[in-house]
Amino acid sequence: MGTDLLPAFITAHYEVHEWKHACAILKYDFPQEWTDICDALTGFRLRRSWIAEAGGRKSKVADAIDRALHERGWREKQFATEILVDGARNVSPTHKVDCFKNRVALEIEWNNKDPFFDRDLNNFRLLFDLRAVSVGVIVTRCDDLQSIFDQLGRGQSYGSSTTHMSKLLPRINGGSGGGCPLLVFGIKKELYVAD
């Protein structure tokens, strides 16, 4: 069980980690969302032109994955949350989730500062505790892509303090996601296309 439920293409082209039976929950309780994620990741390629281009608000990598999911009905979602204590309401806003559909939340962290992982994991934890999210998914990059960035002269833009797998795993293993089932995909070199 677990990650062996994923299609062979995904396990060959992504570094995959799961916690708290996230794969089984997605495949059997959220089969359409499971298919959406698998199809979007299978269709994704990491293009040289996207890496060579200077960054902006949103990278073309994140945009490509967002677009593939949005075509399947996923949307950015801001949750309106509040805490009620003895009749006193306190607004408790969450951060927007990049892609959300039917209680499945997915964040794409391609090249942000690594504290963004803390924000995402805390958001997943809170939304899971509030019964608004059943599974959290993060797509990021594998550490071994650094050699490609270096070859393209973009290594400094993808530094050690930005979002990548070795910055994410210790946070999850340390309990940052709380009780939320998590599924994490790391984009590997095998997806690179020198366009």
mmCIF file of C-alpha atoms in Angstrom:
data_model
loop_
_atom_site.group_PDB
_atom_site.id
_atom_site.type_symbol
_atom_site.label_atom_id
_atom_site.label_comp_id
_atom_site.label_asym_id
_atom_site.label_seq_id
_atom_site.Cartn_x
_atom_site.Cartn_y
_atom_site.Cartn_z
ATOM 1 C CA MET A 1 0.000 0.000 0.000
ATOM 2 C CA GLY A 2 1.030 3.625 -0.035
ATOM 3 C CA THR A 3 3.076 5.066 -2.856
ATOM 4 C CA ASP A 4 2.866 1.772 -4.780
ATOM 5 C CA LEU A 5 -0.698 2.883 -5.649
ATOM 6 C CA LEU A 6 0.782 5.600 -7.878
ATOM 7 C CA PRO A 7 1.315 5.049 -11.618
ATOM 8 C CA ALA A 8 4.811 3.837 -12.548
ATOM 9 C CA PHE A 9 5.513 7.028 -14.530
ATOM 10 C CA ILE A 10 5.061 9.158 -11.427
ATOM 11 C CA THR A 11 7.264 7.046 -9.162
ATOM 12 C CA ALA A 12 9.956 7.064 -11.876
ATOM 13 C CA HIS A 13 9.839 10.831 -12.468
ATOM 14 C CA TYR A 14 9.036 12.221 -9.015
ATOM 15 C CA GLU A 15 10.478 11.685 -5.553
ATOM 16 C CA VAL A 16 7.391 10.706 -3.572
ATOM 17 C CA HIS A 17 6.751 10.656 0.183
ATOM 18 C CA GLU A 18 3.486 10.110 2.046
ATOM 19 C CA TRP A 19 2.281 10.328 5.632
ATOM 20 C CA LYS A 20 -0.837 8.961 7.289
ATOM 21 C CA HIS A 21 -2.087 6.901 4.309
ATOM 22 C CA ALA A 22 -2.505 9.912 2.003
ATOM 23 C CA CYS A 23 -2.322 7.783 -1.177
ATOM 24 C CA ALA A 24 -5.018 5.362 -0.043
ATOM 25 C CA ILE A 25 -7.275 8.194 1.112
ATOM 26 C CA LEU A 26 -6.897 9.999 -2.210
ATOM 27 C CA LYS A 27 -7.260 6.930 -4.436
ATOM 28 C CA TYR A 28 -10.276 5.446 -2.673
ATOM 29 C CA ASP A 29 -12.081 8.393 -1.053
ATOM 30 C CA PHE A 30 -11.259 11.047 -3.680
ATOM 31 C CA PRO A 31 -10.781 9.070 -6.922
ATOM 32 C CA GLN A 32 -11.437 12.009 -9.254
ATOM 33 C CA GLU A 33 -8.940 14.247 -7.436
ATOM 34 C CA TRP A 34 -6.426 11.343 -7.430
ATOM 35 C CA THR A 35 -6.835 11.013 -11.198
ATOM 36 C CA ASP A 36 -6.553 14.783 -11.670
ATOM 37 C CA ILE A 37 -3.280 14.927 -9.731
ATOM 38 C CA CYS A 38 -1.812 11.865 -11.478
ATOM 39 C CA ASP A 39 -2.789 13.196 -14.931
ATOM 40 C CA ALA A 40 -1.451 16.692 -14.244
ATOM 41 C CA LEU A 41 1.876 15.348 -12.976
ATOM 42 C CA THR A 42 2.167 12.845 -15.816
ATOM 43 C CA GLY A 43 1.683 15.598 -18.376
ATOM 44 C CA PHE A 44 4.168 17.975 -16.743
ATOM 45 C CA ARG A 45 7.677 18.555 -18.160
ATOM 46 C CA LEU A 46 10.360 20.817 -16.695
ATOM 47 C CA ARG A 47 11.393 23.019 -19.605
ATOM 48 C CA ARG A 48 14.849 24.556 -19.916
ATOM 49 C CA SER A 49 13.306 27.837 -21.119
ATOM 50 C CA TRP A 50 11.353 28.139 -17.851
ATOM 51 C CA ILE A 51 14.510 27.803 -15.766
ATOM 52 C CA ALA A 52 16.600 30.147 -17.939
ATOM 53 C CA GLU A 53 13.990 32.912 -17.674
ATOM 54 C CA ALA A 54 14.259 35.313 -14.735
ATOM 55 C CA GLY A 55 11.571 34.918 -12.096
ATOM 56 C CA GLY A 56 8.532 37.024 -11.413
ATOM 57 C CA ARG A 57 5.430 36.728 -9.283
ATOM 58 C CA LYS A 58 4.663 33.178 -10.348
ATOM 59 C CA SER A 59 7.031 30.831 -12.136
ATOM 60 C CA LYS A 60 6.088 29.088 -15.356
ATOM 61 C CA VAL A 61 6.614 25.792 -13.514
ATOM 62 C CA ALA A 62 3.949 26.606 -10.918
ATOM 63 C CA ASP A 63 1.740 28.102 -13.597
ATOM 64 C CA ALA A 64 1.885 24.927 -15.729
ATOM 65 C CA ILE A 65 0.794 22.707 -12.846
ATOM 66 C CA ASP A 66 -1.849 25.229 -11.723
ATOM 67 C CA ARG A 67 -3.235 25.420 -15.248
ATOM 68 C CA ALA A 68 -3.408 21.621 -15.630
ATOM 69 C CA LEU A 69 -5.389 21.364 -12.389
ATOM 70 C CA HIS A 70 -7.583 24.397 -13.076
ATOM 71 C CA GLU A 71 -8.605 22.771 -16.368
ATOM 72 C CA ARG A 72 -9.880 19.889 -14.206
ATOM 73 C CA GLY A 73 -11.957 22.128 -11.917
ATOM 74 C CA TRP A 74 -9.424 22.926 -9.178
ATOM 75 C CA ARG A 75 -9.419 26.500 -7.866
ATOM 76 C CA GLU A 76 -7.384 28.747 -5.594
ATOM 77 C CA LYS A 77 -9.210 28.832 -2.274
ATOM 78 C CA GLN A 78 -9.258 31.198 0.678
ATOM 79 C CA PHE A 79 -11.082 29.807 3.700
ATOM 80 C CA ALA A 80 -13.102 32.119 5.965
ATOM 81 C CA THR A 81 -12.374 30.804 9.458
ATOM 82 C CA GLU A 82 -13.039 32.214 12.897
ATOM 83 C CA ILE A 83 -12.861 31.115 16.503
ATOM 84 C CA LEU A 84 -15.820 31.586 18.820
ATOM 85 C CA VAL A 85 -15.017 31.780 22.542
ATOM 86 C CA ASP A 86 -17.785 32.642 25.015
ATOM 87 C CA GLY A 87 -19.692 34.440 22.293
ATOM 88 C CA ALA A 88 -16.695 36.499 21.156
ATOM 89 C CA ARG A 89 -15.791 35.988 17.509
ATOM 90 C CA ASN A 90 -12.144 36.169 16.491
ATOM 91 C CA VAL A 91 -11.356 36.046 12.790
ATOM 92 C CA SER A 92 -8.653 33.462 12.128
ATOM 93 C CA PRO A 93 -7.727 33.805 8.452
ATOM 94 C CA THR A 94 -5.866 31.093 6.620
ATOM 95 C CA HIS A 95 -3.496 31.495 3.733
ATOM 96 C CA LYS A 96 -4.901 30.833 0.256
ATOM 97 C CA VAL A 97 -4.390 27.289 -1.047
ATOM 98 C CA ASP A 98 -2.979 27.219 -4.610
ATOM 99 C CA CYS A 99 -5.294 24.451 -5.834
ATOM 100 C CA PHE A 100 -8.329 23.053 -4.028
ATOM 101 C CA LYS A 101 -11.051 20.607 -4.987
ATOM 102 C CA ASN A 102 -13.415 18.544 -2.855
ATOM 103 C CA ARG A 103 -11.424 18.662 0.419
ATOM 104 C CA VAL A 104 -8.043 18.082 -1.270
ATOM 105 C CA ALA A 105 -5.538 20.949 -0.992
ATOM 106 C CA LEU A 106 -2.442 21.197 -3.190
ATOM 107 C CA GLU A 107 0.415 23.680 -2.916
ATOM 108 C CA ILE A 108 3.169 24.229 -5.486
ATOM 109 C CA GLU A 109 6.443 25.429 -4.001
ATOM 110 C CA TRP A 110 8.923 25.709 -6.829
ATOM 111 C CA ASN A 111 11.353 28.457 -5.810
ATOM 112 C CA ASN A 112 10.065 30.360 -2.791
ATOM 113 C CA LYS A 113 11.875 30.975 0.461
ATOM 114 C CA ASP A 114 11.747 27.798 2.544
ATOM 115 C CA PRO A 115 9.526 29.291 5.333
ATOM 116 C CA PHE A 116 6.694 28.969 2.800
ATOM 117 C CA PHE A 117 6.718 25.270 3.699
ATOM 118 C CA ASP A 118 5.942 26.201 7.323
ATOM 119 C CA ARG A 119 3.018 28.309 6.161
ATOM 120 C CA ASP A 120 1.653 25.525 3.920
ATOM 121 C CA LEU A 121 2.008 22.788 6.541
ATOM 122 C CA ASN A 122 0.426 24.937 9.251
ATOM 123 C CA ASN A 123 -2.433 25.739 6.887
ATOM 124 C CA PHE A 124 -2.954 22.036 6.120
ATOM 125 C CA ARG A 125 -2.871 21.207 9.846
ATOM 126 C CA LEU A 126 -5.432 23.870 10.715
ATOM 127 C CA LEU A 127 -7.766 23.099 7.814
ATOM 128 C CA PHE A 128 -7.574 19.362 8.565
ATOM 129 C CA ASP A 129 -8.406 20.004 12.235
ATOM 130 C CA LEU A 130 -11.374 22.124 11.094
ATOM 131 C CA ARG A 131 -12.509 19.278 8.803
ATOM 132 C CA ALA A 132 -12.176 21.451 5.682
ATOM 133 C CA VAL A 133 -9.273 19.462 4.165
ATOM 134 C CA SER A 134 -8.821 15.686 4.131
ATOM 135 C CA VAL A 135 -5.419 15.500 2.389
ATOM 136 C CA GLY A 136 -2.636 18.015 1.756
ATOM 137 C CA VAL A 137 -0.361 17.707 -1.288
ATOM 138 C CA ILE A 138 2.854 19.621 -1.965
ATOM 139 C CA VAL A 139 4.738 19.679 -5.264
ATOM 140 C CA THR A 140 8.305 20.968 -5.011
ATOM 141 C CA ARG A 141 11.668 20.231 -6.592
ATOM 142 C CA CYS A 142 14.243 17.553 -5.860
ATOM 143 C CA ASP A 143 17.665 18.575 -4.657
ATOM 144 C CA ASP A 144 19.391 16.943 -7.654
ATOM 145 C CA LEU A 145 17.993 19.619 -9.991
ATOM 146 C CA GLN A 146 20.627 21.989 -8.608
ATOM 147 C CA SER A 147 23.189 20.633 -11.091
ATOM 148 C CA ILE A 148 20.908 21.623 -13.986
ATOM 149 C CA PHE A 149 20.424 25.093 -12.516
ATOM 150 C CA ASP A 150 24.196 25.443 -12.131
ATOM 151 C CA GLN A 151 24.806 24.335 -15.749
ATOM 152 C CA LEU A 152 22.350 26.969 -16.967
ATOM 153 C CA GLY A 153 24.022 29.704 -14.894
ATOM 154 C CA ARG A 154 20.917 30.011 -12.671
ATOM 155 C CA GLY A 155 22.253 28.184 -9.607
ATOM 156 C CA GLN A 156 22.265 31.242 -7.364
ATOM 157 C CA SER A 157 18.586 31.862 -8.091
ATOM 158 C CA TYR A 158 17.793 28.382 -6.752
ATOM 159 C CA GLY A 159 19.798 28.552 -3.556
ATOM 160 C CA SER A 160 19.856 26.463 -0.418
ATOM 161 C CA SER A 161 17.347 28.724 1.373
ATOM 162 C CA THR A 162 14.646 28.176 -1.246
ATOM 163 C CA THR A 163 11.953 25.495 -1.397
ATOM 164 C CA HIS A 164 13.222 22.008 -2.240
ATOM 165 C CA MET A 165 12.775 18.515 -0.875
ATOM 166 C CA SER A 166 15.553 18.500 1.744
ATOM 167 C CA LYS A 167 14.019 21.633 3.306
ATOM 168 C CA LEU A 168 10.544 20.090 3.392
ATOM 169 C CA LEU A 169 11.095 16.569 4.749
ATOM 170 C CA PRO A 170 12.569 17.551 8.153
ATOM 171 C CA ARG A 171 9.601 19.837 8.757
ATOM 172 C CA ILE A 172 7.102 17.067 8.044
ATOM 173 C CA ASN A 173 9.060 14.468 9.981
ATOM 174 C CA GLY A 174 9.138 16.930 12.879
ATOM 175 C CA GLY A 175 5.334 17.046 12.949
ATOM 176 C CA SER A 176 4.657 20.326 11.146
ATOM 177 C CA GLY A 177 1.669 18.932 9.249
ATOM 178 C CA GLY A 178 -0.041 17.810 12.444
ATOM 179 C CA GLY A 179 -2.579 15.066 11.807
ATOM 180 C CA CYS A 180 -3.182 15.957 8.167
ATOM 181 C CA PRO A 181 -2.411 13.132 5.716
ATOM 182 C CA LEU A 182 0.280 14.444 3.365
ATOM 183 C CA LEU A 183 1.537 13.483 -0.077
ATOM 184 C CA VAL A 184 4.686 15.147 -1.404
ATOM 185 C CA PHE A 185 6.047 15.100 -4.941
ATOM 186 C CA GLY A 186 9.567 16.236 -5.858
ATOM 187 C CA ILE A 187 10.220 17.072 -9.521
ATOM 188 C CA LYS A 188 13.214 14.979 -10.657
ATOM 189 C CA LYS A 189 15.776 15.419 -13.460
ATOM 190 C CA GLU A 190 13.904 12.817 -15.492
ATOM 191 C CA LEU A 191 11.254 15.462 -16.263
ATOM 192 C CA TYR A 192 13.776 17.944 -17.693
ATOM 193 C CA VAL A 193 13.375 18.882 -21.375
ATOM 194 C CA ALA A 194 16.091 20.958 -23.079
ATOM 195 C CA ASP A 195 13.686 22.947 -25.290
#
